[in-house]
Coordinates of C-alpha atoms in Angstrom, one line a residue:
M25 CA 22.4 4.3 -27.8
K26 CA 21.9 0.9 -26.3
G27 CA 24.6 -1.5 -25.1
K28 CA 25.6 -3.9 -22.4
N29 CA 27.2 -2.8 -19.1
K30 CA 29.4 -5.7 -17.9
H31 CA 30.3 -3.9 -14.6
L32 CA 26.7 -3.5 -13.6
D33 CA 25.8 -7.1 -14.6
D34 CA 28.7 -8.4 -12.5
G35 CA 27.9 -6.2 -9.5
L36 CA 24.2 -7.2 -9.6
Q37 CA 24.9 -10.8 -9.4
E38 CA 24.7 -10.5 -5.6
A39 CA 22.0 -8.6 -5.3
A40 CA 23.9 24.7 -13.5
E41 CA 22.3 27.2 -12.1
P42 CA 22.3 29.0 -9.8
Q43 CA 25.9 29.7 -8.5
K44 CA 26.5 28.7 -4.9
A45 CA 26.0 30.8 -1.8
K46 CA 29.3 31.2 0.1
G47 CA 29.6 28.9 3.1
Q48 CA 26.3 27.1 2.8
G49 CA 25.8 24.4 2.6
A50 CA 7.5 -12.0 10.5
L51 CA 6.3 -10.7 7.0
S52 CA 6.7 -8.3 4.1
R53 CA 5.0 -7.2 0.9
R54 CA 8.3 -5.8 -0.5
T55 CA 10.5 -7.3 -3.1
F56 CA 14.0 -6.3 -4.0
L57 CA 16.2 -6.2 -7.1
K58 CA 18.7 -9.0 -7.1
G59 CA 20.7 -10.2 -10.1
A60 CA 18.9 -9.5 -13.3
G61 CA 15.4 -9.7 -11.9
L62 CA 13.3 -9.4 -8.7
A63 CA 13.5 -11.8 -5.8
T64 CA 11.3 -11.9 -2.8
V65 CA 13.2 -11.3 0.4
A66 CA 12.0 -12.3 3.8
T67 CA 12.3 -9.2 6.0
G68 CA 12.8 -10.6 9.5
A69 CA 16.1 -8.7 9.5
L70 CA 14.5 -5.6 8.0
I71 CA 11.4 -5.3 10.2
A72 CA 12.6 -6.3 13.6
G73 CA 12.1 -5.3 17.1
C74 CA 14.8 -3.0 18.5
S75 CA 17.4 -4.7 20.6
P76 CA 20.3 -3.1 22.6
Q77 CA 22.9 -3.8 20.3
T78 CA 24.9 32.1 5.7
T79 CA 25.0 34.7 4.8
A80 CA 22.1 37.1 4.8
A81 CA 19.4 36.2 2.2
D82 CA 19.8 38.1 -1.1
A83 CA 17.0 38.1 -3.6
S84 CA 19.5 37.8 -6.5
S85 CA 21.2 34.6 -7.5
P86 CA 23.8 33.6 -4.9
S87 CA 27.4 34.3 -5.6
S88 CA 30.1 31.7 -6.4
G89 CA 31.1 29.3 -3.7
S90 CA 33.5 26.4 -3.0
D91 CA 36.5 26.5 -4.2
G92 CA 46.1 9.9 -1.6
T93 CA 47.1 7.5 -0.3
S94 CA 46.6 5.7 3.0
G95 CA 49.2 4.2 5.2
S96 CA 48.9 1.6 7.8
G97 CA 47.3 2.3 11.2
A98 CA 50.8 3.1 12.6
E99 CA 51.6 5.6 9.8
N100 CA 48.4 7.4 9.4
P101 CA 47.8 10.1 12.1
L102 CA 44.1 10.2 11.3
V103 CA 43.5 6.6 12.3
G104 CA 41.4 6.3 15.4
R105 CA 40.2 9.8 15.6
T106 CA 36.6 8.9 15.9
T107 CA 35.2 10.1 19.2
F108 CA 33.1 7.3 20.6
T109 CA 33.2 6.7 24.3
T110 CA 30.3 4.3 24.7
Y111 CA 29.8 2.9 21.1
A112 CA 31.6 -0.3 20.5
N113 CA 32.0 0.3 16.7
P114 CA 32.0 -3.4 15.7
D115 CA 32.7 -2.7 12.1
E116 CA 35.6 -0.5 12.9
I117 CA 34.2 2.3 10.7
G118 CA 36.6 5.2 10.4
L119 CA 39.7 3.1 11.1
V120 CA 42.1 2.5 8.2
H121 CA 43.4 -1.1 8.0
D122 CA 46.6 -2.5 6.6
T123 CA 46.0 -3.8 3.0
S124 CA 48.0 -4.4 -0.1
Q125 CA 45.0 -4.1 -2.4
E126 CA 44.8 -0.8 -4.2
E127 CA 42.5 0.5 -7.0
T128 CA 42.1 3.8 -8.7
V129 CA 38.8 5.2 -10.1
D130 CA 37.6 8.8 -10.6
V131 CA 34.6 8.8 -8.3
V132 CA 33.4 6.5 -5.5
V133 CA 29.7 6.7 -4.6
V134 CA 28.9 5.0 -1.3
G135 CA 25.2 3.9 -1.3
S136 CA 22.8 3.0 -4.0
G137 CA 19.5 4.6 -3.0
I138 CA 18.0 7.5 -4.9
T139 CA 20.9 9.7 -3.8
G140 CA 23.6 7.4 -5.0
L141 CA 21.9 6.3 -8.1
S142 CA 21.1 9.8 -9.3
C143 CA 24.6 11.0 -8.5
S144 CA 26.3 8.1 -10.3
M145 CA 24.1 8.4 -13.4
I146 CA 24.5 12.2 -13.8
I147 CA 28.3 12.0 -13.5
A148 CA 28.3 9.3 -16.2
E149 CA 26.0 11.5 -18.4
Q150 CA 28.1 14.6 -18.0
A151 CA 31.6 13.1 -17.8
P152 CA 31.5 10.1 -20.1
S153 CA 35.1 9.1 -19.6
A154 CA 34.9 9.1 -15.8
K155 CA 35.2 5.8 -14.0
I156 CA 32.6 5.5 -11.3
L157 CA 32.4 2.9 -8.6
M158 CA 29.1 2.7 -6.7
I159 CA 29.1 0.4 -3.6
D160 CA 26.4 -0.8 -1.3
K161 CA 26.9 -2.7 2.0
N162 CA 23.6 -4.6 1.4
S163 CA 23.4 -7.6 -1.0
F164 CA 20.9 -5.7 -3.1
P165 CA 20.8 -2.1 -4.4
G166 CA 18.4 0.6 -3.4
G167 CA 18.9 1.2 0.3
N168 CA 15.9 2.8 2.0
T169 CA 14.5 3.9 -1.4
N170 CA 13.2 0.3 -1.6
F171 CA 10.8 1.3 1.2
A172 CA 9.9 4.7 -0.1
E173 CA 6.5 5.6 -1.5
I174 CA 6.5 9.3 -2.2
N175 CA 8.6 11.5 -4.4
E176 CA 6.2 14.1 -5.9
P177 CA 7.2 15.9 -9.1
G178 CA 7.0 19.7 -9.2
Q179 CA 7.9 22.8 -11.1
G180 CA 10.9 25.0 -10.5
M181 CA 10.8 28.6 -9.6
A182 CA 12.8 31.8 -10.0
W183 CA 15.7 32.1 -7.7
A184 CA 14.2 35.0 -5.7
D185 CA 11.0 33.0 -5.1
A186 CA 13.0 29.9 -4.2
L187 CA 15.0 31.8 -1.7
A188 CA 12.0 33.5 -0.2
K189 CA 10.4 30.0 0.2
G190 CA 13.6 28.6 1.7
V191 CA 13.6 31.4 4.3
Q192 CA 10.0 30.8 5.1
T193 CA 10.7 27.0 5.5
A194 CA 13.5 27.8 7.9
L195 CA 11.3 30.1 9.9
S196 CA 8.5 27.5 10.1
S197 CA 11.1 25.0 11.5
L198 CA 12.2 27.5 14.2
N199 CA 15.4 27.9 12.1
L200 CA 16.4 24.3 12.4
T201 CA 16.7 24.0 8.7
D202 CA 19.0 25.8 6.2
P203 CA 17.2 28.4 4.0
Y204 CA 19.9 28.2 1.3
L205 CA 19.8 24.4 1.0
Y206 CA 16.0 24.5 0.7
A207 CA 16.2 27.4 -1.7
H208 CA 18.5 25.4 -4.1
S209 CA 16.2 22.4 -3.9
Y210 CA 13.1 24.4 -4.6
Y211 CA 14.9 26.2 -7.5
D212 CA 15.9 22.8 -9.0
T213 CA 12.6 20.9 -8.4
G214 CA 11.5 21.1 -12.0
R215 CA 14.9 19.9 -13.2
I216 CA 15.5 17.1 -10.8
T217 CA 12.0 15.7 -11.3
G218 CA 12.2 16.2 -15.0
W219 CA 15.4 14.1 -15.0
L220 CA 13.7 11.3 -13.0
Y221 CA 10.3 11.2 -14.5
Q222 CA 10.8 12.4 -18.1
K223 CA 14.4 11.7 -19.0
Q224 CA 14.7 8.4 -17.1
G225 CA 11.0 7.4 -17.4
V226 CA 10.4 6.5 -13.8
Q227 CA 6.6 5.9 -13.4
L228 CA 4.3 7.6 -11.0
A229 CA 1.0 6.5 -9.5
D230 CA -2.2 7.9 -11.0
D231 CA -2.3 10.7 -8.4
H232 CA 1.2 11.8 -9.4
F233 CA 2.2 11.9 -5.8
Y234 CA 3.5 8.4 -5.1
Y235 CA 5.8 6.1 -7.0
K236 CA 3.9 3.6 -9.1
D237 CA 2.3 1.0 -6.8
H238 CA 3.6 3.0 -3.8
M239 CA 6.8 1.0 -4.0
G240 CA 10.3 2.6 -4.3
Y241 CA 11.9 -0.7 -5.2
G242 CA 10.3 -0.4 -8.6
T243 CA 12.1 2.9 -9.1
V244 CA 15.4 1.2 -8.0
Q245 CA 14.8 -1.6 -10.5
H246 CA 14.0 0.9 -13.3
L247 CA 17.2 2.9 -12.8
V248 CA 19.5 -0.1 -12.3
T249 CA 18.1 -1.8 -15.4
T250 CA 18.7 1.4 -17.4
M251 CA 22.3 1.5 -16.1
S252 CA 22.8 -2.1 -17.1
S253 CA 21.4 -1.8 -20.6
D254 CA 22.4 1.8 -21.7
S255 CA 26.0 2.3 -22.8
T256 CA 25.8 5.9 -21.5
Y257 CA 26.4 4.3 -18.1
A258 CA 29.0 1.7 -19.1
N259 CA 31.6 3.3 -16.8
I260 CA 29.5 2.8 -13.7
E261 CA 30.4 -0.3 -11.7
L262 CA 28.0 -1.3 -8.9
R263 CA 29.4 -3.6 -6.2
T264 CA 26.9 -4.9 -3.6
S265 CA 27.9 -6.5 -0.3
T266 CA 30.8 -3.9 -0.2
Q267 CA 31.0 -1.7 2.8
G268 CA 32.7 1.7 3.0
I269 CA 35.0 1.5 6.0
A270 CA 37.2 4.6 6.2
L271 CA 38.0 7.7 4.2
L272 CA 41.6 8.0 2.9
M273 CA 42.7 11.5 3.9
D274 CA 45.7 13.4 2.8
D275 CA 45.0 15.9 5.6
D276 CA 42.0 17.0 7.5
H277 CA 40.6 19.0 4.6
S278 CA 41.5 16.7 1.7
C279 CA 40.0 13.3 0.8
S280 CA 41.7 11.1 -1.7
G281 CA 39.6 7.9 -1.6
I282 CA 38.0 5.3 0.7
Q283 CA 38.9 2.0 2.1
V284 CA 36.2 -0.7 1.5
K285 CA 35.6 -4.2 2.8
M286 CA 34.3 -7.0 0.5
N287 CA 34.5 -10.7 1.2
N288 CA 36.2 -9.9 4.5
A289 CA 39.1 -8.3 2.7
Y290 CA 40.1 -4.6 2.7
S291 CA 40.9 -2.5 -0.4
N292 CA 42.0 1.1 -0.8
I293 CA 40.1 2.8 -3.6
H294 CA 41.8 6.0 -4.6
A295 CA 39.5 8.6 -6.2
K296 CA 39.2 12.3 -7.1
A297 CA 35.9 12.5 -5.2
V298 CA 33.9 10.4 -2.7
M299 CA 30.2 10.8 -2.3
L300 CA 28.6 9.6 0.9
A301 CA 25.0 8.5 0.2
T302 CA 24.9 6.2 3.2
G303 CA 21.5 7.0 4.7
G304 CA 20.7 7.5 8.4
M305 CA 21.4 5.4 11.4
G306 CA 17.9 4.1 12.2
T307 CA 18.9 0.4 12.1
N308 CA 21.8 1.0 14.5
T309 CA 20.3 1.8 17.9
D310 CA 23.5 1.6 19.8
L311 CA 25.1 4.3 17.6
L312 CA 21.9 6.3 17.7
S313 CA 21.8 6.3 21.4
Y314 CA 25.4 7.4 21.5
Y315 CA 24.7 10.3 19.2
T316 CA 21.4 11.4 20.7
G317 CA 21.6 10.4 24.3
Q318 CA 18.1 8.9 23.9
D319 CA 17.0 5.4 25.0
V320 CA 15.6 4.6 21.5
V321 CA 15.8 0.9 22.2
Q322 CA 12.8 0.8 24.5
K323 CA 10.2 2.6 22.3
C324 CA 10.9 1.7 18.7
T325 CA 10.7 -1.0 16.1
Q326 CA 13.3 -0.6 13.3
I327 CA 12.4 -0.4 9.6
G328 CA 14.9 -0.3 6.8
A329 CA 18.1 -1.9 5.6
G330 CA 21.7 -0.8 6.3
Q331 CA 20.9 2.5 8.0
D332 CA 23.8 2.1 10.3
G333 CA 25.4 5.6 10.4
D334 CA 28.6 4.6 8.5
G335 CA 28.8 7.9 6.7
H336 CA 28.4 9.8 10.0
L337 CA 31.3 7.8 11.6
M338 CA 33.6 8.2 8.6
V339 CA 33.4 12.0 8.6
E340 CA 34.5 12.1 12.2
T341 CA 38.0 11.4 11.0
T342 CA 38.0 14.6 8.9
A343 CA 37.9 18.3 9.8
H344 CA 34.1 17.9 10.0
G345 CA 34.3 16.2 13.3
K346 CA 31.3 14.6 15.0
S347 CA 27.9 15.0 13.4
K348 CA 25.5 17.2 15.2
N349 CA 21.7 17.1 15.7
V350 CA 21.0 13.6 14.6
D351 CA 17.3 13.1 15.2
P352 CA 15.3 9.9 15.3
T353 CA 12.3 10.4 13.1
P354 CA 9.6 7.7 13.8
M355 CA 6.6 7.2 11.6
W356 CA 3.5 5.1 12.1
C357 CA 2.8 2.9 15.2
L358 CA 2.3 -0.8 15.8
I359 CA 1.9 -3.2 18.7
K360 CA 5.4 -3.5 20.1
D361 CA 7.4 -6.3 18.5
D362 CA 4.6 -6.9 16.0
S363 CA 4.9 -6.4 12.2
L364 CA 3.8 -3.3 10.3
N365 CA 1.8 -5.5 7.9
S366 CA -0.3 -6.8 10.8
A367 CA -4.0 -5.8 10.4
L368 CA -4.3 -5.9 14.2
S369 CA -1.5 -3.4 14.7
V370 CA -3.1 -1.1 12.1
A371 CA -6.5 -1.4 13.8
S372 CA -5.3 -1.0 17.4
T373 CA -2.7 1.7 17.1
M374 CA -3.5 4.0 14.1
Q375 CA -7.2 4.8 14.3
S376 CA -9.1 7.8 15.7
A377 CA -11.5 5.3 17.4
N378 CA -8.7 3.9 19.5
I379 CA -8.5 4.3 23.3
F380 CA -5.0 5.0 24.5
I381 CA -4.0 4.8 28.2
N382 CA -0.6 5.7 29.6
E383 CA 1.5 4.3 32.4
S384 CA -0.5 6.2 35.0
G385 CA -3.7 4.5 33.9
A386 CA -5.0 7.7 32.4
R387 CA -6.2 8.7 28.9
F388 CA -4.0 11.5 27.6
S389 CA -5.3 12.6 24.2
N390 CA -8.4 12.7 22.1
E391 CA -6.9 10.1 19.7
D392 CA -8.3 12.0 16.7
Y393 CA -5.5 11.7 14.2
A394 CA -8.0 12.1 11.4
G395 CA -8.6 15.6 12.7
A396 CA -5.2 16.7 11.5
S397 CA -4.0 16.2 8.0
P398 CA -3.2 12.6 7.3
F399 CA 0.5 13.4 7.0
A400 CA 0.5 15.4 10.2
S401 CA -1.2 12.6 12.0
V402 CA 1.5 10.2 10.8
V403 CA 4.3 12.0 12.6
A404 CA 2.4 13.7 15.5
Q405 CA 1.1 10.4 16.8
D406 CA 4.5 9.0 17.2
H407 CA 5.8 12.0 19.1
L408 CA 2.7 12.0 21.3
F409 CA 3.5 8.4 22.3
N410 CA 7.1 9.0 22.9
N411 CA 6.3 11.7 25.4
Q412 CA 4.6 9.1 27.6
G413 CA 6.3 6.4 29.7
K414 CA 4.2 3.6 28.2
V415 CA 1.1 3.6 26.0
F416 CA -1.5 0.9 25.8
S417 CA -4.3 0.5 23.2
I418 CA -7.3 -0.9 24.9
M419 CA -9.6 -3.1 22.8
G420 CA -12.9 -5.0 23.4
Q421 CA -15.4 -6.8 21.2
G422 CA -17.1 -3.5 20.4
L423 CA -14.0 -2.1 18.8
F424 CA -13.2 -5.4 17.0
D425 CA -16.7 -5.3 15.5
Y426 CA -16.3 -1.7 14.5
F427 CA -13.0 -2.2 12.7
E428 CA -14.0 -5.5 11.0
A429 CA -17.1 -3.6 9.6
G430 CA -14.8 -1.1 7.9
G431 CA -14.4 1.5 10.6
S432 CA -10.7 2.3 10.0
D433 CA -9.9 5.9 9.0
R434 CA -6.2 5.3 8.5
S435 CA -4.2 2.6 6.7
G436 CA -0.9 1.3 7.8
F437 CA 2.4 1.5 6.0
Y438 CA 2.2 -2.1 4.9
Y439 CA -1.5 -2.6 5.0
Y440 CA -3.6 -0.4 2.7
Q441 CA -7.0 -2.2 3.0
T442 CA -9.4 -1.9 5.8
P443 CA -9.0 -5.3 7.6
A444 CA -11.9 -7.6 7.0
S445 CA -11.0 -9.8 10.0
L446 CA -8.6 -9.4 12.9
Q447 CA -9.1 -12.8 14.4
D448 CA -6.2 -14.4 12.5
D449 CA -3.7 -11.8 13.8
L450 CA -5.3 -12.1 17.3
S451 CA -4.8 -15.8 17.3
T452 CA -1.1 -15.5 16.5
I453 CA -0.1 -12.7 18.8
G454 CA -0.4 -14.8 22.0
N455 CA 3.4 -15.2 22.2
N456 CA 4.0 -11.5 22.1
K457 CA 4.8 -10.4 25.7
N458 CA 3.4 -6.9 24.9
A459 CA -0.2 -8.2 24.4
Y460 CA -2.5 -8.8 27.4
Q461 CA -6.0 -10.3 27.8
A462 CA -8.3 -10.2 30.8
D463 CA -12.0 -10.5 31.5
S464 CA -12.3 -7.2 33.5
F465 CA -10.8 -3.8 33.6
A466 CA -9.3 -4.3 37.0
A467 CA -7.7 -7.6 36.0
L468 CA -6.2 -6.0 32.9
A469 CA -4.8 -3.1 35.0
A470 CA -3.0 -5.7 37.1
L471 CA -1.5 -7.4 34.1
I472 CA -0.1 -4.3 32.6
G473 CA 1.1 -2.8 35.9
V474 CA -0.9 0.5 35.9
P475 CA -2.9 2.0 38.8
S476 CA -6.2 0.1 38.9
D477 CA -8.4 2.9 40.2
A478 CA -7.3 5.4 37.5
F479 CA -7.4 2.8 34.8
V480 CA -10.9 1.5 35.6
S481 CA -12.2 5.1 36.1
S482 CA -10.8 6.2 32.7
L483 CA -12.4 3.3 30.8
Q484 CA -15.7 3.5 32.6
T485 CA -15.9 7.2 31.8
Y486 CA -15.1 6.5 28.2
Q487 CA -17.7 3.7 28.0
S488 CA -20.4 6.0 29.3
D489 CA -19.4 8.9 27.0
A490 CA -19.4 6.5 24.0
A491 CA -22.9 5.3 24.9
A492 CA -24.0 8.9 25.0
G493 CA -22.2 9.6 21.7
T494 CA -20.1 12.5 23.0
D495 CA -16.7 12.9 24.7
D496 CA -17.5 15.0 27.8
T497 CA -13.9 15.0 29.0
V498 CA -11.4 17.8 28.3
F499 CA -10.2 15.9 25.2
G500 CA -13.5 16.3 23.2
K501 CA -13.0 13.5 20.6
P502 CA -15.5 13.9 17.7
S503 CA -18.6 11.9 18.4
K504 CA -18.3 9.7 15.2
Y505 CA -15.1 8.2 16.8
M506 CA -16.6 7.5 20.2
V507 CA -17.0 3.7 19.9
G508 CA -17.4 1.8 23.0
L509 CA -15.2 -1.1 24.0
G510 CA -18.2 -3.5 24.2
D511 CA -18.0 -6.8 26.1
G512 CA -14.9 -8.6 27.2
P513 CA -12.5 -10.2 27.0
Y514 CA -10.5 -7.0 27.0
Y515 CA -7.1 -6.5 25.5
A516 CA -4.2 -4.1 26.1
F517 CA -1.5 -3.8 23.5
E518 CA 1.6 -1.9 24.3
V519 CA 2.2 0.6 21.5
S520 CA 5.6 1.1 19.8
T521 CA 6.6 3.6 17.1
A522 CA 8.3 2.6 13.9
L523 CA 11.8 4.1 13.4
I524 CA 11.9 4.6 9.7
Q525 CA 15.0 6.8 9.5
T526 CA 17.0 9.5 11.2
N527 CA 17.4 13.1 10.0
N528 CA 20.4 15.4 10.0
G529 CA 24.0 14.7 10.8
I530 CA 26.7 15.6 8.1
R531 CA 27.3 19.3 7.5
I532 CA 27.3 20.3 3.8
N533 CA 27.2 23.4 1.7
T534 CA 25.2 24.1 -1.4
D535 CA 27.7 22.1 -3.5
C536 CA 26.9 19.2 -1.2
A537 CA 30.5 19.3 -0.1
V538 CA 31.2 18.1 3.4
C539 CA 32.4 21.1 5.5
D540 CA 34.1 21.8 8.8
Q541 CA 32.3 23.9 11.4
F542 CA 33.2 27.1 9.7
Y543 CA 31.9 25.8 6.3
T544 CA 35.3 25.3 4.8
P545 CA 34.7 22.4 2.3
I546 CA 36.7 19.2 2.5
K547 CA 38.3 18.7 -0.9
G548 CA 36.9 15.7 -2.7
L549 CA 34.3 14.7 -0.1
Y550 CA 30.5 15.1 -0.6
A551 CA 27.3 13.8 1.1
G552 CA 23.6 13.8 0.5
G553 CA 20.3 12.2 1.4
I554 CA 19.1 11.7 5.0
A555 CA 22.7 11.6 6.2
V556 CA 23.0 15.4 5.9
S557 CA 21.9 18.3 8.0
G558 CA 20.0 21.4 7.0
F559 CA 16.8 19.9 5.5
N560 CA 14.9 18.2 8.3
T561 CA 14.1 18.3 11.9
A562 CA 12.9 15.5 14.2
I563 CA 9.8 15.2 12.1
Y564 CA 9.6 12.4 9.5
T565 CA 9.8 13.7 5.9
M566 CA 7.6 11.9 3.4
G567 CA 9.0 9.2 1.2
T568 CA 12.0 8.7 3.4
S569 CA 13.2 12.1 2.2
Q570 CA 13.3 11.2 -1.5
H571 CA 13.2 14.8 -2.6
V572 CA 16.2 15.6 -0.5
G573 CA 18.0 12.6 -1.7
L574 CA 17.3 13.3 -5.4
W575 CA 18.3 17.0 -5.1
S576 CA 21.5 16.3 -3.2
G577 CA 22.5 13.4 -5.5
T578 CA 22.0 15.5 -8.6
Q579 CA 23.7 18.5 -7.1
A580 CA 26.7 16.5 -5.8
A581 CA 27.1 15.0 -9.3
R582 CA 27.2 18.5 -10.9
S583 CA 29.7 19.7 -8.3
I584 CA 32.0 16.7 -8.8
V585 CA 32.0 17.1 -12.6
T586 CA 33.0 20.7 -12.4
I587 CA 35.1 20.9 -9.3
D588 CA 36.9 17.6 -9.1
L589 CA 36.8 16.3 -12.7
G590 CA 37.4 19.6 -14.4
G591 CA 34.5 19.2 -16.7
T592 CA 31.4 21.1 -17.6
V593 CA 27.7 20.3 -17.0
A594 CA 25.3 20.9 -19.9
D595 CA 22.5 23.5 -19.4
N596 CA 20.0 20.8 -20.3
W597 CA 21.5 18.1 -18.0
F598 CA 18.0 17.2 -16.8
G599 CA 16.7 16.4 -20.3
D600 CA 14.7 18.2 -23.0
S601 CA 12.6 20.2 -20.5
E602 CA 11.9 20.7 -16.8
Y603 CA 9.1 18.6 -15.5
S604 CA 5.9 19.4 -17.4
G605 CA 3.6 16.6 -16.6
P606 CA 0.6 16.5 -14.2
L607 CA 1.2 17.8 -10.7
P608 CA 0.3 15.8 -7.7
D609 CA -3.3 15.6 -6.4
M610 CA -2.8 17.0 -2.8
S611 CA -6.4 17.1 -1.9
N612 CA -6.2 14.0 0.4
L613 CA -3.1 15.2 2.2

């Protein structure tokens, strides 16, 4: 049945089974949805250099699980219970402000990426009378899903097999992940991808691994357009440029709504359930440094939009307390303060033929990222670099010629073609203080501040080995990647990792309910996506964790309908069948 969704049109003008286990739980090629169509958005603010600113496993189905108003700051004992000591909290997240504006809805979903979109849509499908408000702090919907590329479809499995796989996943992560959360996501894979790709008709690339055109914003556009045109979703209102500020708590374990800020005014939204789909904190390095104790400012370039840790801060005012184990998860590399769509960055930082030198003037790896699987190389490279003080990529005319002739073995996040010419990028990088040029190795060492003897010796050894076609050092790089620097001038580019997202943080059970440290759920409060703990470690998860976001969005929706709205979820909530289309071609991964 088709119709018109006035709430969505207004909001876009700016931009089952199984039962639960107890206690578990500056440039861009991107375009974004804005208004009724697509508008190109310059991403200087999105791609910018960092600045300081369970029970024992049982092979049977798991047993059954989880079971306002706000006053002024002076009246509400929960106000100010956030625990920062060094974070300035400029948006005053977690602090309830005086306001006379009040609204009542059934459900508030905070965030409109794949987690928030799927949660809102499934609630609307299964509880047609429920009034759902979905908000996003950005002026456009989609969050980090706009940057996502991968969300592979798959088939579900029997619960015993899903649990066994979840346990194995946890063991392989040194038990840093939750076997039950993974088991539920594995169990539901056929359903959640059936809902997305068959019921909703989201398109995949020809390899059935990536979103069509490798661009998640197309998926966002598709889902938001469906919500706007299909009367099934008429009770969803999407408000962009609206920030969740503080949870409205009746007590530590009971959430009754959320305070939001829009047009510099605060409003209390009372609801039966609040879903936090707020993403990570990769674009808020001050907060990330506070949570992790790491100096992330010096070694990263931020990628994304609105990943500011708002959800992590809001749950601090509940029985959940401060989030634990928040991990920066870098992906890809680039010349520090350069852009990810720079062909020069791709050529000089992401190739097996590169030569990397650390702050001691020494080579420290074999640079052969093609030797691992391409995905492993994506994440391992970044962590390798972050274990050094500084890393420089050294280039000469020989390497320029090699890459311009098609010698790249890896592509960049924003640049999929082997660069035909690097000269344009080279001519524009002169103002980057992290790029250096000299006519000799010794002069280059002086410019970058590394010991000259070690630096010159490392490069001379590499040059002679490259001429002989073999790496006789302990690193043993494959001979096909032993490409000499050639003649000068020589260049040193300081390498930075790209901080795509963070993993972990908010504690949830298998209902996706937010829990205290003893896994007692907080009534009416849910979370999902990369904001939650239990799925990922400090390793980047493909597609900005789209699978995690899709599972948690759909599971939270089902929990909210049954637990908070008192309804039922249809056995075929995912559509006519589980995913039955072609499976991904994994041969190149």
